[in-house]
Short mmCIF file of C-alpha atoms and ligand atoms in Angstrom, two decimals:
data_model
loop_
_atom_site.label_atom_id
_atom_site.label_comp_id
_atom_site.label_asym_id
_atom_site.label_seq_id
_atom_site.Cartn_x
_atom_site.Cartn_y
_atom_site.Cartn_z
CA MET A 305 -53.14 68.63 43.26
CA PHE A 306 -50.76 69.38 40.39
CA ASP A 307 -49.84 72.92 41.33
CA GLN A 308 -46.96 72.26 43.67
CA PHE A 309 -44.64 70.69 41.07
CA SER A 310 -43.42 71.65 37.64
CA PRO A 311 -45.35 70.08 34.73
CA LEU A 312 -42.39 67.87 33.85
CA VAL A 313 -42.27 66.33 37.35
CA ASN A 314 -46.03 65.73 37.26
CA VAL A 315 -45.82 64.05 33.86
CA LEU A 316 -42.97 61.88 35.14
CA LEU A 317 -44.94 60.89 38.24
CA LEU A 318 -48.10 60.14 36.27
CA SER A 319 -46.31 58.00 33.71
CA LEU A 320 -44.47 56.15 36.48
CA VAL A 321 -47.85 55.34 38.04
CA ALA A 322 -49.04 54.09 34.63
CA SER A 323 -45.94 51.94 34.18
CA MET A 324 -46.41 50.39 37.63
CA GLY A 325 -49.19 48.29 36.09
CA THR A 326 -46.51 46.44 34.11
CA ALA A 327 -44.65 45.51 37.30
CA LEU A 328 -47.88 44.39 38.92
CA GLY A 329 -48.70 42.15 35.95
CA GLY A 330 -45.16 40.77 35.92
CA ALA A 331 -45.50 39.84 39.59
CA LEU A 332 -48.87 38.19 38.87
CA ALA A 333 -47.30 36.01 36.16
CA ILE A 334 -44.73 34.77 38.63
CA ILE A 335 -47.25 34.06 41.39
CA ARG A 336 -49.75 32.20 39.26
CA ARG A 337 -49.91 31.40 35.55
CA PRO A 338 -53.33 32.09 34.05
CA GLY A 339 -55.24 29.55 32.00
CA ARG A 340 -56.46 30.27 28.46
CA ARG A 341 -59.69 31.91 29.62
CA ALA A 342 -58.02 34.22 32.11
CA TYR A 343 -55.29 35.07 29.60
CA GLY A 344 -57.79 35.89 26.85
CA PHE A 345 -59.96 37.88 29.24
CA MET A 346 -57.09 39.96 30.62
CA MET A 347 -55.53 40.65 27.22
CA GLY A 348 -59.04 41.53 26.01
CA ILE A 349 -59.30 44.11 28.80
CA ALA A 350 -55.93 45.56 27.76
CA ALA A 351 -57.22 45.81 24.17
CA GLY A 352 -60.61 47.30 25.12
CA VAL A 353 -58.99 50.00 27.26
CA MET A 354 -56.63 50.91 24.44
CA ILE A 355 -59.27 51.11 21.67
CA CYS A 356 -61.71 53.14 23.77
CA LEU A 357 -59.01 55.45 25.06
CA ALA A 358 -57.83 56.05 21.50
CA PHE A 359 -61.19 56.74 19.83
CA MET A 360 -63.35 58.12 22.63
CA GLU A 361 -60.69 60.22 24.29
CA LEU A 362 -57.49 60.90 22.33
CA VAL A 363 -58.91 61.26 18.81
CA ASN A 364 -62.08 62.88 20.08
CA GLU A 365 -60.13 65.43 22.12
CA ALA A 366 -57.81 66.10 19.15
CA TRP A 367 -60.88 66.65 16.97
CA GLU A 368 -62.39 69.15 19.41
CA LEU A 369 -59.11 70.99 19.96
CA GLY A 370 -57.62 71.02 16.48
CA GLY A 371 -60.45 70.10 14.13
CA PRO A 372 -60.91 67.17 11.74
CA THR A 373 -57.69 67.75 9.79
CA ALA A 374 -55.38 67.55 12.80
CA ALA A 375 -57.26 64.55 14.19
CA THR A 376 -57.27 62.64 10.89
CA LEU A 377 -53.66 63.43 9.98
CA GLY A 378 -52.36 62.64 13.47
CA PHE A 379 -54.28 59.37 13.62
CA GLY A 380 -53.17 58.23 10.15
CA ILE A 381 -49.53 59.20 10.70
CA GLY A 382 -49.50 57.38 14.06
CA ALA A 383 -50.82 54.15 12.56
CA VAL A 384 -48.48 54.24 9.53
CA PHE A 385 -45.54 55.13 11.80
CA MET A 386 -46.17 51.98 13.83
CA LEU A 387 -46.56 49.85 10.70
CA VAL A 388 -43.19 51.06 9.39
CA LEU A 389 -41.57 50.51 12.79
CA ASP A 390 -42.92 46.96 12.76
CA TYR A 391 -40.97 46.27 9.58
CA LEU A 392 -37.79 48.08 10.58
CA ALA A 393 -37.32 46.89 14.15
CA PRO A 394 -36.99 43.18 14.74
CA HIS A 395 -39.13 42.33 17.73
CA LEU A 396 -41.58 39.80 18.98
CA ARG A 397 -45.23 40.30 19.75
CA PHE A 398 -46.95 39.20 22.90
CA GLY A 399 -46.85 35.43 23.23
CA GLU A 400 -44.47 35.05 20.29
CA ILE A 401 -41.65 33.53 22.26
CA GLU A 402 -40.31 30.03 22.35
CA TYR A 403 -41.57 27.83 25.14
CA HIS A 404 -39.37 25.06 26.43
CA GLY A 405 -40.57 21.83 27.95
CA HIS A 406 -44.12 22.43 26.77
CA HIS A 407 -46.43 19.49 27.14
CA PRO A 408 -50.08 19.04 26.13
CA GLU A 409 -51.50 19.23 29.65
CA ASP A 410 -50.13 22.72 30.04
CA GLU A 411 -52.98 25.10 30.69
CA PHE A 412 -51.32 27.87 28.73
CA ALA A 413 -51.11 25.84 25.56
CA VAL A 414 -49.22 26.98 22.50
CA SER A 415 -50.84 26.22 19.17
CA ASP A 416 -48.67 24.23 16.79
CA ASP A 417 -47.81 25.14 13.23
CA SER A 418 -50.59 23.12 11.66
CA SER A 419 -53.33 25.34 13.08
CA LEU A 420 -51.75 28.54 11.83
CA HIS A 421 -52.19 30.32 8.56
CA PRO A 422 -49.21 29.47 6.29
CA SER A 423 -48.07 33.11 6.13
CA ARG A 424 -47.83 33.25 9.92
CA VAL A 425 -45.82 30.04 9.98
CA ARG A 426 -43.46 31.44 7.36
CA ARG A 427 -43.06 34.63 9.31
CA ARG A 428 -42.26 32.72 12.46
CA ARG A 429 -39.76 30.50 10.70
CA ARG A 430 -38.13 33.62 9.26
CA ARG A 431 -37.87 34.99 12.76
CA GLY A 432 -36.23 31.79 13.93
CA LEU A 433 -39.12 30.66 16.08
CA ASN A 434 -39.57 26.96 16.42
CA TRP A 435 -43.18 26.37 17.31
CA GLY A 436 -44.69 23.08 18.30
CA ASN A 437 -41.29 21.52 18.94
CA HIS A 438 -42.19 19.69 22.12
CA GLU A 439 -38.98 17.71 22.44
CA GLY A 440 -36.74 20.77 22.06
CA VAL A 441 -33.84 21.01 24.47
CA PRO A 442 -33.74 24.28 26.43
CA VAL A 443 -31.02 26.58 25.14
CA ASP A 444 -30.42 29.58 27.36
CA THR A 445 -28.95 31.90 24.71
CA LYS A 446 -32.07 31.42 22.60
CA LEU A 447 -34.29 32.18 25.55
CA ILE A 448 -32.34 35.30 26.40
CA SER A 449 -32.41 36.59 22.82
CA SER A 450 -36.14 35.86 22.57
CA GLY A 451 -36.71 37.67 25.86
CA LEU A 452 -34.75 40.62 24.57
CA LEU A 453 -36.70 40.78 21.30
CA LEU A 454 -39.95 40.62 23.23
CA ALA A 455 -38.79 43.42 25.51
CA ILE A 456 -37.96 45.57 22.47
CA GLY A 457 -41.46 45.00 21.10
CA ILE A 458 -43.14 45.93 24.35
CA SER A 459 -40.93 48.96 24.87
CA LEU A 460 -41.74 50.16 21.36
CA HIS A 461 -45.36 49.83 22.28
CA ASN A 462 -45.02 51.56 25.66
CA LEU A 463 -43.29 54.63 24.25
CA PRO A 464 -46.41 55.99 22.47
CA GLU A 465 -48.49 55.22 25.56
CA GLY A 466 -46.12 57.53 27.40
CA ILE A 467 -46.62 60.10 24.64
CA SER A 468 -50.39 59.95 25.23
CA VAL A 469 -49.88 60.66 28.96
CA GLY A 470 -47.48 63.54 28.20
CA ALA A 471 -49.68 65.03 25.47
CA GLY A 472 -52.80 64.51 27.59
CA TYR A 473 -51.24 66.34 30.52
CA MET A 474 -50.02 69.21 28.35
CA HIS A 475 -53.59 69.59 27.11
CA ASN A 476 -55.14 69.40 30.56
CA PRO A 477 -53.63 67.94 33.78
CA GLN A 478 -56.87 66.15 34.73
CA PHE A 479 -56.96 64.55 31.27
CA GLY A 480 -53.37 63.37 31.74
CA LEU A 481 -54.29 61.79 35.08
CA PHE A 482 -57.23 60.03 33.47
CA ILE A 483 -55.07 58.64 30.62
CA ALA A 484 -52.42 57.48 33.13
CA MET A 485 -54.99 55.62 35.23
CA ALA A 486 -56.53 53.86 32.22
CA ILE A 487 -53.09 52.89 30.93
CA MET A 488 -52.13 51.53 34.34
CA LEU A 489 -55.00 49.03 34.12
CA HIS A 490 -54.07 48.27 30.50
CA ASN A 491 -50.49 47.57 31.57
CA ILE A 492 -51.33 44.86 34.12
CA PRO A 493 -52.16 42.20 31.47
CA GLU A 494 -49.25 43.43 29.40
CA GLY A 495 -46.76 42.97 32.21
CA LEU A 496 -48.22 39.52 32.69
CA ALA A 497 -47.81 38.71 28.99
CA THR A 498 -44.22 39.94 29.11
CA ALA A 499 -43.15 37.91 32.13
CA LEU A 500 -45.23 34.80 31.41
CA PRO A 501 -43.19 33.21 28.59
CA LEU A 502 -39.95 34.00 30.40
CA SER A 503 -41.06 32.48 33.68
CA LYS A 504 -42.54 29.51 31.85
CA GLY A 505 -39.40 29.09 29.80
CA GLY A 506 -37.44 28.60 33.00
CA ALA A 507 -36.00 32.08 33.41
CA LYS A 508 -35.32 33.21 36.97
CA ARG A 509 -38.20 35.06 38.64
CA GLY A 510 -36.13 38.19 39.07
CA TYR A 511 -35.20 38.15 35.39
CA ALA A 512 -38.79 37.78 34.22
CA LEU A 513 -40.00 40.51 36.56
CA GLY A 514 -37.02 42.72 35.70
CA ILE A 515 -37.77 42.55 31.96
CA ALA A 516 -41.42 43.45 32.64
CA VAL A 517 -40.44 46.43 34.82
CA LEU A 518 -37.82 47.57 32.32
CA SER A 519 -40.27 47.49 29.39
CA GLY A 520 -42.67 49.61 31.45
CA LEU A 521 -40.01 52.30 31.90
CA ALA A 522 -40.29 53.19 28.21
CA GLU A 523 -43.52 54.87 29.28
CA PRO A 524 -42.03 57.68 31.44
CA LEU A 525 -39.44 58.19 28.70
CA GLY A 526 -42.14 58.76 26.08
CA ALA A 527 -44.13 60.96 28.45
CA VAL A 528 -41.22 63.25 29.37
CA LEU A 529 -40.02 63.56 25.75
CA ALA A 530 -43.56 64.36 24.59
CA SER A 531 -44.13 67.01 27.25
CA LEU A 532 -40.72 68.63 26.60
CA PHE A 533 -41.45 68.74 22.87
CA LEU A 534 -45.04 69.94 23.24
CA GLY A 535 -43.96 72.57 25.77
CA SER A 536 -42.27 74.38 22.85
CA PHE A 537 -44.80 73.42 20.17
CA GLN A 538 -48.17 73.86 21.88
CA ASN A 539 -50.08 73.95 18.60
CA LEU A 540 -49.00 70.36 17.93
CA ILE A 541 -50.86 69.02 21.02
CA PRO A 542 -54.03 67.99 19.10
CA GLY A 543 -51.94 66.23 16.45
CA ALA A 544 -49.89 64.47 19.15
CA LEU A 545 -53.03 63.21 20.92
CA ALA A 546 -54.39 61.78 17.66
CA PHE A 547 -50.95 60.37 16.79
CA ALA A 548 -50.85 58.42 20.08
CA GLY A 549 -54.41 57.25 19.31
CA GLY A 550 -53.40 55.97 15.86
CA VAL A 551 -50.40 54.11 17.28
CA MET A 552 -52.51 52.56 20.01
CA VAL A 553 -55.27 51.39 17.65
CA TYR A 554 -52.70 49.86 15.31
CA ILE A 555 -50.96 47.98 18.15
CA THR A 556 -54.27 46.73 19.55
CA LEU A 557 -55.45 45.35 16.22
CA ASP A 558 -52.08 44.05 15.10
CA GLU A 559 -50.72 42.60 18.33
CA LEU A 560 -52.99 42.59 21.37
CA ILE A 561 -56.17 41.06 19.96
CA PRO A 562 -54.41 38.45 17.76
CA SER A 563 -52.30 37.33 20.73
CA ALA A 564 -55.30 37.21 23.05
CA ARG A 565 -57.24 35.06 20.57
CA GLU A 566 -54.37 32.78 19.69
CA TYR A 567 -53.13 32.02 23.19
CA GLY A 568 -56.34 32.63 25.09
CA SER A 569 -60.02 31.83 24.67
CA VAL A 570 -61.74 33.69 21.80
CA HIS A 571 -65.00 34.39 23.64
CA TRP A 572 -63.24 35.49 26.81
CA THR A 573 -61.13 37.86 24.71
CA SER A 574 -64.29 39.51 23.34
CA LEU A 575 -65.76 39.71 26.82
CA GLY A 576 -62.52 41.29 28.05
CA ILE A 577 -62.66 43.93 25.29
CA ILE A 578 -66.17 44.88 26.41
CA VAL A 579 -65.17 45.01 30.09
CA GLY A 580 -62.07 47.10 29.26
CA SER A 581 -64.25 49.52 27.27
CA ILE A 582 -66.78 49.82 30.09
CA PHE A 583 -63.93 50.53 32.49
CA VAL A 584 -62.91 53.52 30.33
CA PHE A 585 -66.55 54.75 30.20
CA LEU A 586 -66.86 54.57 33.99
CA LEU A 587 -63.46 56.14 34.64
CA SER A 588 -64.30 58.94 32.21
CA ALA A 589 -67.67 59.57 33.88
CA TRP A 590 -66.15 59.42 37.36
CA MET A 591 -63.30 61.82 36.52
CA GLY A 592 -65.45 64.10 34.40
CA VAL A 593 -63.21 64.09 31.37
ZN1 ZN B 1284 -49.67 48.73 26.14
#
């Protein structure tokens, strides 16, 4: 099915399919806001898909193709790269956005400062976030800047996912298709998490959905750049696969799971991680990769 187009077009199409999950999730957030259980469960699925894809597929494939050194180096560099980026680029994680007009009956409750570890509170204050301020007056400029910071964070995160699709395809087209399909599922909860605070904060539906769609477009960008680069440096494919794996594991542990547990139900998050993992097992078995 891939023969009729050039590799670059195929990579672009695949990564666009993967990024469509973000739009789907964004639309879901606008139609109906999930409760804590549903939020935890869906973010758990996003996390489970990511972890399994990274270890079982990306790192494993890198190991088989390039040996332990390439797999270990790529994985380590990917994780450290993301850690450094976290410090350099100001951005917000999932759920870390100011909610206006929050009241206790809200299903999607935001925890107040008192329940957080002091270091987290300090970090949030440093970032100008005002949590637990229930009588706060909505200020549009704040909302817009928060939305923008969140979009930066999610785009940063989507770029390496695109790299995994590009590197996966350059290794083997069927493998690229498999990665793209798993990431599409992973992106549905993420699109939801992107649009949710915006729609809840009173942003227009089109704005919330637009931000979700826009953040998803970092994916094709990463995929095309990766396949262009790896087209000239084929021997770096194993390292690139492991690199994407390292980035994805770091993001899952640092952002996805903490957000799922903090803003969703803890048990439903764990259940979601298991379901997301099983999805990757089944998809892998079904596609034979
Ligand atoms: Zn993601």
